[in-house]
XYZ file of C-alpha atoms in Angstrom:
666
model
C -37.624 -35.708 25.535
C -39.940 -32.744 24.992
C -42.160 -31.241 27.634
C -44.197 -28.036 27.699
C -44.826 -25.600 30.543
C -45.084 -21.857 31.037
C -41.328 -21.798 30.600
C -40.695 -24.475 27.992
C -38.039 -26.973 28.981
C -36.259 -29.287 26.576
C -34.498 -32.112 28.374
C -31.910 -33.716 26.107
C -31.214 -37.397 26.471
C -28.337 -39.292 24.908
C -29.481 -41.212 21.846
C -27.197 -44.196 22.301
C -24.957 -43.137 19.465
C -27.056 -44.574 16.672
C -28.627 -42.543 13.881
C -31.393 -45.150 13.937
C -32.973 -43.111 16.731
C -34.257 -40.988 13.853
C -36.461 -42.445 11.139
C -36.944 -41.237 7.572
C -39.779 -38.792 8.277
C -39.655 -35.405 9.922
C -41.248 -35.545 13.394
C -43.101 -32.236 13.337
C -46.750 -33.086 13.867
C -49.097 -33.086 16.813
C -47.403 -33.245 20.188
C -44.011 -33.891 18.658
C -43.341 -30.207 17.964
C -43.043 -27.093 20.112
C -43.431 -23.627 18.558
C -40.722 -21.015 18.949
C -41.321 -17.370 18.018
C -39.134 -14.231 18.268
C -38.925 -13.190 21.901
C -39.402 -16.769 23.099
C -36.798 -19.236 24.270
C -36.396 -22.974 24.643
C -33.966 -24.307 27.219
C -31.952 -27.486 26.677
C -30.637 -29.387 29.675
C -28.685 -32.620 29.728
C -27.365 -34.776 32.541
C -24.131 -35.393 30.630
C -23.308 -33.180 27.624
C -20.209 -35.246 26.919
C -22.369 -38.334 26.244
C -22.857 -37.324 22.604
C -21.406 -35.106 19.923
C -24.381 -34.090 17.773
C -27.321 -32.015 18.923
C -30.210 -32.991 16.641
C -33.718 -31.650 16.120
C -36.390 -31.667 13.433
C -37.368 -28.075 12.635
C -39.939 -26.416 10.383
C -39.595 -22.650 9.772
C -42.800 -20.804 8.888
C -41.711 -17.504 7.389
C -41.460 -15.528 4.144
C -37.747 -14.880 4.743
C -34.832 -16.834 6.169
C -35.040 -17.716 9.850
C -32.021 -17.144 12.084
C -31.865 -19.721 14.865
C -29.618 -18.812 17.789
C -28.067 -21.416 20.104
C -26.428 -20.071 23.248
C -24.321 -22.298 25.495
C -23.857 -21.484 29.169
C -20.962 -22.714 31.283
C -21.715 -23.969 34.775
C -22.243 -21.147 37.225
C -22.333 -18.423 34.543
C -25.338 -16.236 33.761
C -24.093 -15.048 30.368
C -23.505 -17.429 27.458
C -19.913 -18.518 26.821
C -20.553 -19.627 23.240
C -22.982 -18.338 20.615
C -24.059 -20.011 17.367
C -26.362 -18.556 14.688
C -27.744 -20.795 11.958
C -29.804 -19.817 8.929
C -32.859 -21.840 7.876
C -34.581 -21.526 4.513
C -38.197 -20.303 4.764
C -40.902 -22.967 4.779
C -38.434 -25.809 4.307
C -38.559 -28.390 7.091
C -35.267 -30.133 7.747
C -33.261 -32.102 10.232
C -31.113 -29.608 12.101
C -27.759 -30.766 13.467
C -25.131 -28.954 15.523
C -21.762 -30.660 15.910
C -20.608 -29.847 19.445
C -16.997 -30.275 18.338
C -17.293 -26.670 17.115
C -17.407 -25.530 20.744
C -13.596 -25.677 20.767
C -13.747 -22.187 19.225
C -11.367 -22.974 16.378
C -13.947 -22.454 13.637
C -16.154 -19.462 12.920
C -17.975 -20.917 9.901
C -19.473 -24.411 9.728
C -19.774 -26.864 6.859
C -23.248 -27.060 5.288
C -25.882 -29.647 6.107
C -29.060 -30.308 4.045
C -31.659 -27.597 4.637
C -29.397 -25.393 6.738
C -27.773 -22.268 5.361
C -24.830 -20.350 6.816
C -23.789 -20.997 10.413
C -21.409 -18.867 12.459
C -19.955 -19.221 15.949
C -18.483 -16.728 18.376
C -17.201 -16.996 21.900
C -14.552 -18.625 24.037
C -13.764 -22.317 23.780
C -16.058 -24.460 25.878
C -15.499 -28.064 26.922
C -18.618 -30.213 26.775
C -18.309 -31.171 30.431
C -18.378 -27.434 31.288
C -21.850 -26.935 29.776
C -24.736 -26.334 32.151
C -27.465 -25.593 29.602
C -28.193 -24.282 26.125
C -31.015 -22.132 24.806
C -32.731 -21.805 21.431
C -34.149 -18.486 20.242
C -34.890 -16.629 17.013
C -33.465 -13.329 15.812
C -36.344 -10.860 15.707
C -36.501 -9.389 12.178
C -39.846 -7.614 12.792
C -41.665 -9.960 10.408
C -43.979 -12.890 11.251
C -41.886 -15.968 11.989
C -42.570 -19.257 13.741
C -40.299 -22.270 14.120
C -41.645 -25.688 15.039
C -39.031 -27.650 16.982
C -39.436 -31.420 17.004
C -37.631 -34.134 18.936
C -34.275 -33.063 20.370
C -31.574 -35.621 21.097
C -27.871 -35.814 21.736
C -26.222 -38.429 19.533
C -22.755 -39.901 19.206
C -23.188 -40.205 15.425
C -24.757 -37.843 12.882
C -28.314 -38.761 11.910
C -29.880 -39.355 8.534
C -30.800 -36.062 6.892
C -34.349 -35.658 5.596
C -35.979 -33.014 3.377
C -39.516 -32.745 2.011
C -40.322 -33.310 -1.659
C -40.775 -29.806 -3.072
C -39.226 -27.546 -5.730
C -37.534 -24.428 -4.381
C -35.386 -23.358 -7.371
C -36.639 -23.086 -10.959
C -34.752 -24.098 -14.116
C -33.135 -20.629 -14.404
C -31.901 -20.637 -10.806
C -34.626 -18.324 -9.471
C -36.702 -18.800 -6.315
C -39.583 -20.869 -7.661
C -42.075 -20.144 -4.884
C -42.019 -16.345 -5.209
C -42.844 -13.704 -7.809
C -41.478 -10.164 -7.994
C -41.101 -7.272 -10.458
C -38.403 -8.186 -12.966
C -38.510 -11.941 -12.473
C -37.507 -13.596 -15.752
C -40.547 -15.412 -17.154
C -38.601 -18.080 -19.011
C -35.762 -18.925 -21.338
C -37.174 -16.964 -24.297
C -37.246 -13.718 -22.321
C -33.763 -14.362 -20.938
C -32.279 -14.960 -24.395
C -33.993 -11.975 -25.999
C -32.878 -9.516 -23.294
C -29.229 -10.626 -23.206
C -28.892 -10.683 -26.991
C -30.322 -7.161 -27.190
C -27.862 -5.889 -24.597
C -24.774 -7.358 -26.261
C -25.469 -5.122 -29.269
C -25.118 -1.928 -27.222
C -22.084 0.304 -27.806
C -19.519 0.793 -25.026
C -19.323 4.517 -24.318
C -16.229 4.323 -22.118
C -15.469 6.622 -19.191
C -15.980 10.400 -18.873
C -13.563 12.677 -20.751
C -12.342 14.047 -17.414
C -10.944 10.620 -16.457
C -7.617 9.175 -17.507
C -7.461 5.871 -19.324
C -6.945 4.287 -15.902
C -10.036 5.960 -14.435
C -8.085 8.616 -12.540
C -8.867 12.331 -12.424
C -7.145 14.462 -15.077
C -7.746 17.491 -12.813
C -5.627 16.133 -9.967
C -2.096 15.542 -11.167
C 0.969 14.201 -9.377
C 4.159 12.474 -10.445
C 3.568 9.340 -12.512
C 5.821 6.324 -11.998
C 4.280 3.852 -14.446
C 2.554 1.945 -11.617
C -0.047 2.733 -8.971
C 1.270 4.284 -5.781
C -0.021 6.188 -2.717
C 0.505 9.901 -2.161
C -0.482 12.463 0.468
C -1.008 15.914 -1.034
C -1.004 17.754 2.293
C -4.771 17.477 2.687
C -5.616 13.856 1.895
C -4.324 10.486 0.745
C -4.682 9.490 -2.903
C -3.946 6.522 -5.003
C -2.019 7.804 -8.008
C -2.429 6.049 -11.346
C 0.556 5.169 -13.586
C 0.219 8.467 -15.481
C 0.190 10.569 -12.305
C -3.559 11.202 -12.011
C -5.245 11.155 -8.646
C -7.250 7.948 -8.375
C -10.031 6.968 -5.970
C -10.915 3.301 -6.328
C -14.578 2.335 -6.771
C -14.939 -1.310 -7.663
C -17.041 -4.425 -7.607
C -15.949 -7.598 -5.863
C -16.479 -10.994 -7.473
C -16.702 -9.785 -11.069
C -17.194 -13.089 -12.835
C -19.620 -14.903 -15.097
C -20.188 -17.796 -12.710
C -22.286 -18.125 -9.562
C -21.815 -21.467 -7.825
C -24.841 -22.964 -6.094
C -23.776 -25.530 -3.515
C -25.317 -28.954 -4.135
C -25.371 -30.162 -0.549
C -25.984 -33.907 -0.602
C -29.694 -34.617 -0.519
C -30.824 -31.214 -1.789
C -30.847 -32.088 -5.492
C -34.584 -32.732 -5.436
C -35.209 -29.106 -4.433
C -34.251 -27.961 -7.957
C -36.695 -28.074 -10.893
C -33.729 -28.984 -13.105
C -29.971 -28.811 -12.730
C -27.970 -27.222 -15.566
C -26.160 -29.471 -18.013
C -22.961 -28.704 -19.891
C -24.356 -29.134 -23.398
C -21.518 -27.756 -25.485
C -18.376 -28.128 -23.392
C -17.753 -24.376 -23.153
C -18.603 -24.021 -19.474
C -18.516 -26.044 -16.289
C -21.931 -25.667 -14.629
C -21.060 -28.702 -12.425
C -17.821 -28.721 -10.509
C -16.258 -29.223 -7.103
C -16.540 -26.048 -5.070
C -15.101 -24.564 -1.890
C -15.014 -27.012 1.050
C -15.305 -29.839 -1.515
C -19.048 -29.344 -2.009
C -20.278 -30.046 -5.563
C -21.835 -27.041 -7.266
C -24.193 -26.164 -10.103
C -23.799 -22.921 -12.051
C -27.092 -21.437 -13.201
C -25.470 -18.104 -14.122
C -23.132 -19.742 -16.637
C -25.919 -21.977 -17.908
C -28.144 -18.955 -18.526
C -25.397 -17.267 -20.531
C -24.999 -20.474 -22.542
C -28.715 -20.424 -23.285
C -28.328 -16.948 -24.796
C -24.985 -17.182 -26.581
C -23.966 -20.800 -26.966
C -20.218 -21.493 -27.226
C -19.318 -17.779 -27.248
C -21.080 -17.135 -23.929
C -17.957 -16.077 -22.039
C -16.809 -13.579 -24.674
C -20.296 -12.076 -24.824
C -20.466 -11.849 -21.033
C -17.136 -9.996 -21.049
C -18.459 -7.526 -23.638
C -21.647 -6.864 -21.662
C -19.797 -6.566 -18.345
C -17.102 -4.167 -19.563
C -19.785 -1.983 -21.134
C -21.723 -1.976 -17.856
C -18.705 -1.150 -15.711
C -17.842 1.803 -17.951
C -21.461 2.950 -18.125
C -21.889 2.681 -14.342
C -18.529 4.492 -13.868
C -16.750 1.838 -11.837
C -12.976 2.172 -12.266
C -11.753 -0.976 -10.512
C -12.301 -4.702 -10.836
C -12.060 -5.593 -7.188
C -11.249 -8.647 -5.100
C -12.291 -12.239 -5.825
C -12.824 -11.412 -9.506
C -12.034 -13.474 -12.601
C -8.384 -12.509 -13.140
C -8.374 -13.690 -16.736
C -11.170 -11.255 -17.485
C -9.603 -8.513 -15.343
C -6.368 -8.623 -17.323
C -8.255 -8.529 -20.632
C -10.656 -5.779 -19.614
C -8.271 -2.844 -19.879
C -9.384 -1.699 -16.407
C -7.379 -1.348 -13.190
C -7.817 -4.305 -10.852
C -6.779 -5.675 -7.492
C -6.278 -9.299 -6.639
C -6.205 -11.675 -3.694
C -3.128 -13.713 -2.951
C -3.593 -17.501 -2.602
C -4.173 -19.082 0.803
C -1.913 -17.405 3.370
C 1.367 -19.150 4.230
C 0.870 -21.521 7.116
C 2.316 -24.352 9.143
C 1.142 -27.852 9.967
C 0.408 -26.920 13.575
C -1.724 -23.823 14.195
C -1.450 -21.669 17.293
C -5.108 -20.626 17.311
C -7.704 -21.054 14.569
C -5.889 -20.196 11.306
C -2.883 -18.538 13.003
C 0.309 -20.356 11.974
C 3.320 -21.126 14.155
C 4.958 -17.875 13.070
C 8.363 -18.602 14.608
C 8.611 -21.948 12.824
C 11.184 -21.683 9.978
C 8.602 -23.479 7.827
C 6.429 -20.336 7.983
C 9.112 -18.205 6.333
C 9.781 -20.914 3.767
C 6.084 -21.133 2.954
C 5.969 -17.344 2.592
C 8.781 -17.373 0.043
C 6.984 -19.977 -2.070
C 3.669 -18.172 -1.743
C 5.072 -14.810 -2.815
C 6.110 -16.283 -6.166
C 2.467 -15.964 -7.205
C 3.240 -12.287 -7.876
C 5.916 -13.017 -10.463
C 3.424 -13.167 -13.343
C 1.887 -9.816 -12.367
C 4.827 -7.610 -11.402
C 5.082 -5.883 -14.803
C 1.360 -5.153 -15.214
C 0.610 -1.422 -14.804
C -3.133 -2.118 -14.525
C -2.658 -3.986 -11.255
C -3.239 -1.571 -8.373
C -2.062 -4.035 -5.756
C -2.780 -7.235 -3.896
C -4.502 -8.241 -0.678
C -2.340 -10.642 1.299
C -5.330 -12.240 3.007
C -9.011 -11.792 3.768
C -10.579 -11.644 7.219
C -8.151 -13.838 9.202
C -10.278 -16.009 11.446
C -8.011 -15.392 14.432
C -9.193 -11.775 14.181
C -12.884 -12.546 14.674
C -12.877 -11.139 18.201
C -10.452 -9.575 20.656
C -8.405 -12.648 21.499
C -5.247 -12.732 23.560
C -3.402 -14.835 21.005
C -0.551 -15.995 23.223
C -3.003 -17.099 25.899
C -5.065 -18.975 23.305
C -1.866 -20.635 22.077
C -1.236 -21.948 25.597
C -4.567 -23.817 25.459
C -3.355 -26.091 22.673
C -0.353 -27.859 21.159
C 2.803 -28.071 23.228
C 6.293 -27.737 21.822
C 5.674 -25.183 19.080
C 8.396 -22.769 18.016
C 6.261 -19.829 19.088
C 5.765 -21.301 22.560
C 9.556 -21.546 22.864
C 9.868 -17.892 21.908
C 7.228 -17.034 24.503
C 9.206 -18.884 27.175
C 12.303 -16.847 26.295
C 10.248 -13.650 26.266
C 8.755 -14.311 29.721
C 12.100 -15.386 31.179
C 13.644 -12.130 30.024
C 10.622 -10.110 31.178
C 11.024 -11.534 34.699
C 14.834 -11.422 34.674
C 15.012 -15.193 35.022
C 13.108 -15.202 38.330
C 10.748 -18.177 38.192
C 9.190 -17.404 41.593
C 8.380 -13.834 40.565
C 6.760 -15.086 37.380
C 4.672 -17.871 38.970
C 3.510 -15.546 41.753
C 2.499 -12.876 39.254
C 0.571 -15.411 37.169
C -0.877 -17.278 40.161
C 0.352 -20.667 38.980
C 2.665 -23.477 40.063
C 5.498 -24.276 37.641
C 9.046 -25.540 38.061
C 10.489 -23.328 35.353
C 9.867 -21.321 32.207
C 9.989 -24.548 30.173
C 6.429 -25.128 31.393
C 5.332 -22.540 28.831
C 6.563 -24.908 26.136
C 5.282 -28.211 27.472
C 2.121 -27.589 29.537
C -1.431 -26.531 28.776
C -2.660 -23.446 30.609
C -6.463 -23.263 30.617
C -7.910 -19.725 30.472
C -4.607 -18.298 31.713
C -5.517 -14.759 30.646
C -8.269 -14.855 33.303
C -5.882 -15.977 36.057
C -4.310 -12.593 36.756
C -3.800 -9.196 35.171
C -0.059 -9.935 34.884
C -0.710 -13.096 32.869
C -3.047 -11.187 30.583
C -0.630 -8.299 30.070
C 2.397 -10.522 29.485
C 0.555 -12.636 26.940
C -0.869 -9.549 25.240
C 2.595 -8.050 24.837
C 3.824 -11.234 23.195
C 0.677 -11.382 21.048
C 1.835 -8.117 19.483
C 5.067 -9.834 18.472
C 3.086 -12.715 16.973
C 1.036 -10.371 14.779
C 4.098 -8.391 13.720
C 5.773 -11.552 12.521
C 2.549 -12.877 10.970
C 2.423 -9.833 8.684
C 6.088 -8.879 8.264
C 7.494 -12.151 6.941
C 4.965 -12.617 4.093
C 5.036 -8.876 3.302
C 8.816 -8.896 2.929
C 8.623 -11.996 0.734
C 6.105 -10.220 -1.519
C 8.301 -7.147 -1.771
C 11.229 -9.275 -2.862
C 9.232 -10.722 -5.757
C 7.255 -7.593 -6.663
C 8.537 -4.201 -5.466
C 6.245 -2.259 -7.837
C 2.705 -2.948 -6.719
C 0.898 -1.903 -3.566
C 0.497 -4.238 -0.625
C -3.158 -3.617 0.260
C -3.101 -5.461 3.572
C -5.310 -8.211 5.013
C -8.927 -6.950 4.694
C -9.785 -7.412 8.382
C -13.485 -8.162 8.949
C -13.692 -5.314 11.468
C -11.385 -3.712 13.999
C -11.892 -6.250 16.757
C -8.472 -5.738 18.329
C -5.675 -3.175 18.519
C -3.345 -6.047 17.667
C -4.292 -5.543 14.004
C -2.266 -2.354 13.901
C 0.928 -4.207 14.787
C 1.207 -5.295 11.139
C 0.452 -1.886 9.618
C 4.108 -0.778 9.164
C 4.643 -3.629 6.689
C 1.821 -2.787 4.237
C 1.142 0.190 1.963
C -2.591 0.416 2.581
C -4.537 -0.698 5.643
C -7.665 -2.501 4.460
C -10.850 -3.355 6.317
C -14.287 -4.631 5.407
C -17.017 -2.333 6.652
C -20.620 -3.482 6.961
C -22.262 -0.296 8.211
C -24.891 1.995 6.734
C -22.050 4.479 6.277
C -18.466 4.412 7.545
C -18.221 6.340 10.784
C -15.846 9.284 10.627
C -14.547 8.735 14.166
C -13.723 5.094 13.354
C -11.918 6.063 10.157
C -9.981 8.725 12.067
C -8.858 6.136 14.606
C -7.887 3.575 11.963
C -5.859 6.160 10.044
C -4.155 7.375 13.221
C -3.356 3.940 14.619
C -2.230 2.418 11.337
C -0.435 5.439 9.897
C -1.567 4.266 6.483
C -4.186 5.211 3.901
C -7.317 3.107 4.290
C -9.204 0.987 1.753
C -12.647 -0.519 2.368
C -12.598 -3.952 0.773
C -16.261 -4.890 1.226
C -19.634 -3.350 1.989
C -23.113 -4.050 0.705
C -26.836 -3.415 1.019
C -29.624 -5.844 0.185
C -33.411 -5.842 0.045
C -36.207 -8.410 0.087
C -38.309 -7.069 -2.790
C -36.537 -8.968 -5.592
C -36.216 -12.692 -5.437
C -34.146 -13.808 -2.453
C -35.032 -14.468 1.212
C -31.950 -12.762 2.736
C -30.795 -9.142 2.533
C -27.194 -9.490 3.667
C -25.242 -7.870 6.462
C -26.959 -4.521 5.917
C -30.553 -4.448 4.743
C -32.714 -1.642 3.387
C -36.374 -1.387 2.416
C -36.168 -1.840 -1.369
C -34.027 -1.350 -4.472
C -34.485 2.411 -4.491
C -33.141 2.556 -0.942
C -30.191 0.394 -2.001
C -29.168 3.099 -4.463
C -29.421 5.749 -1.764
C -27.463 3.637 0.711
C -24.680 3.085 -1.833
C -24.449 6.827 -2.532
C -24.185 7.778 1.124
C -21.654 5.074 1.945
C -19.257 5.745 -0.950
C -19.425 9.525 -0.780
C -18.915 9.493 2.998
C -15.830 7.346 2.455
C -14.535 9.465 -0.440
C -14.862 12.632 1.629
C -12.578 11.236 4.336
C -8.947 12.265 3.785
C -7.538 8.853 4.720
C -9.727 6.650 2.508
C -8.514 5.800 -1.002
C -11.196 3.376 -2.159
C -14.327 1.370 -1.400
C -15.289 -1.882 -3.135
C -18.851 -3.194 -3.220
C -19.601 -6.867 -2.527
C -20.716 -8.142 -5.078
C -21.510 -7.952 -8.821
C -23.858 -10.967 -8.748
C -26.658 -11.948 -6.400
C -25.991 -15.063 -4.382
C -27.813 -18.337 -5.175
C -31.245 -19.096 -3.730
C -30.146 -22.174 -1.780
C -26.781 -20.717 -0.902
C -23.188 -20.768 -1.986
C -20.598 -23.043 -0.354
C -21.097 -21.544 3.125
C -24.853 -20.975 2.807
C -25.028 -17.234 2.046
C -28.084 -16.564 -0.161
C -28.449 -12.810 -0.097
C -29.872 -10.252 -2.517
C -26.805 -8.012 -2.586
C -25.752 -8.016 -6.236
C -25.886 -5.455 -9.013
C -27.406 -8.158 -11.228
C -29.598 -11.182 -10.534
C -29.026 -14.834 -11.460
C -30.413 -14.126 -14.955
C -27.933 -11.251 -15.394
C -30.611 -8.563 -15.161
C -29.292 -5.338 -13.571
C -31.108 -3.727 -10.658
C -31.854 -0.375 -12.295
C -32.443 1.674 -9.146
C -29.211 0.481 -7.580
C -27.001 1.071 -10.602
C -28.483 4.554 -11.141
C -27.526 5.498 -7.586
C -24.010 4.135 -8.042
C -23.545 5.943 -11.358
C -24.674 9.284 -9.915
C -22.090 9.001 -7.141
C -19.256 7.913 -9.424
C -19.774 10.851 -11.776
C -19.086 13.317 -8.939
C -16.612 11.135 -7.106
C -13.518 13.280 -7.621
C -15.302 16.483 -6.647
C -16.301 14.827 -3.378
C -12.788 13.466 -2.773
C -11.263 16.893 -3.440
C -13.641 18.559 -0.984
C -15.289 20.609 -3.732
C -18.816 19.300 -3.072
C -20.400 17.902 0.061
C -20.987 14.144 0.168
C -24.464 12.745 -0.360
C -26.078 12.688 3.084
C -29.617 11.290 2.742
C -29.899 8.131 4.812
C -31.605 5.110 3.315
C -34.497 3.446 5.106
C -32.847 0.565 6.915
C -34.465 -2.860 7.348
C -33.601 -5.589 9.870
C -30.664 -7.704 8.840
C -31.588 -11.128 7.516
C -28.220 -12.819 7.295
C -26.737 -15.663 9.274
């Protein structure tokens, strides 16, 4: 039920469990809708939050850019939210918004797509539905006019019918149909003419001062035939197979394809979906999370080149990478192309070894023998690559979800499944820590338990908040969990491939000192770094705590002046500022003595209506029609041509800060 007052109150009533409580039209007219603007807030209250699973509302975002809707959940008696959800909404596209309250268990950070909604993320501590006192809705203030109409709000046992308006959002080339901008491709004829002209250009290769691997001929060390790391007394280097100092500048996701998620019910939002006319590509396929996809990028290349589209894309792309002075094909890239390109590359390992039962989020039962067995099988993926001198190394994982926050992993484990191998190891650890004295342990933790076996068989809710001793004991064991999580797979990789560098796990950010527990088992400590420029003090700390050279696996900058309604995790004013931001970021990193590389995310812009998880950001070097962003690539090229002088301390890094814009990402 919706009511209005000076402080708007939304009272949620259980919908009886039937999606029939919603009809086939969006209820967003007249008195059925309440406006929400940045700085405002709507409060949701319910007599019994456990009466339903799905929080449902009809919403209509009025904006020129994506709207970021925030849902905060408050536990009873607490003034600060326990759980925080952010959901992206496409501009001017009304939809039925649904939040599955099962996500409040804290085991997922990213949510599956629903029609009309883009990316959704969740942070916070697990929250039982019967612990909820209230929830609030608000908008992220991006300093642009935005208004969200919120229609009927209900709590339902079952998911409702999803409804979208009849309108075209994406044109036949995969561009945003409702907007115009400088450089927008006018139609198929222009697309074909431009790409066919570019494929005739001659590849000029790299500068004469670079080795055939892209290393510096002026900085020489011992060559071993494979990439390695070396400290010259002043700084860390990668060293290429011929012994040249190498600083890795690369692009993530170098590939010809860009998968647009076809979330059920959204097909009508496209002017036309690409067809596979000649069998040489797969514009339609099953994507990540099982969502069907359409591939406008591949279809556009087919329009220009027909059956030879992939070979022609490879020719254009290699020429561009040489011309723009990138020396690395970075993570998530097309490995078939990478191995044919003649350029150094890195690669991701397949999905990390795991176990049937998880301890917390994606953290496996690391003391289960099945974890070690899975690691041995997983490491065999390296067998086909171990003799390739162009391979710099491999990332074992990417942004483990258990690392999205400073979690006491052992305490989180005690919230869930009983009887795991790791719980048994914890019981032994605590028994030894307290010299077998059950009374001393239970007093220190402030609990009642008959013996240490309780740590195996019982659930302990929020035990890290019970006492400082419980927190400290669990934290100490959490360090052992992380050590084993990294060591066992790393050793399995080394057995299969002793030649290439283990580049670590690409943590999303340094959320916890526990990350450093795995550093002794890798060659390079890798992080993703979404800042305007990496902070020297942070890099100093990472290098000191890890004892390893550092690689930045992801960073990016986006703008809103060219064809997409989101600017990514770091936004700037326009394309010119993107070039400046790239220069400052990479040269700041190259000047730091611990950093050996930085890889930009990504080569291609993301799709208008989102990839599998809903990201739809203007962060690429090229758009969906394979047109480069000139200002951005000129900035990147200028930095790459003086890269080794910056790394050697011979010239100062580029220092002009780009004009930042509010982040429009979700």
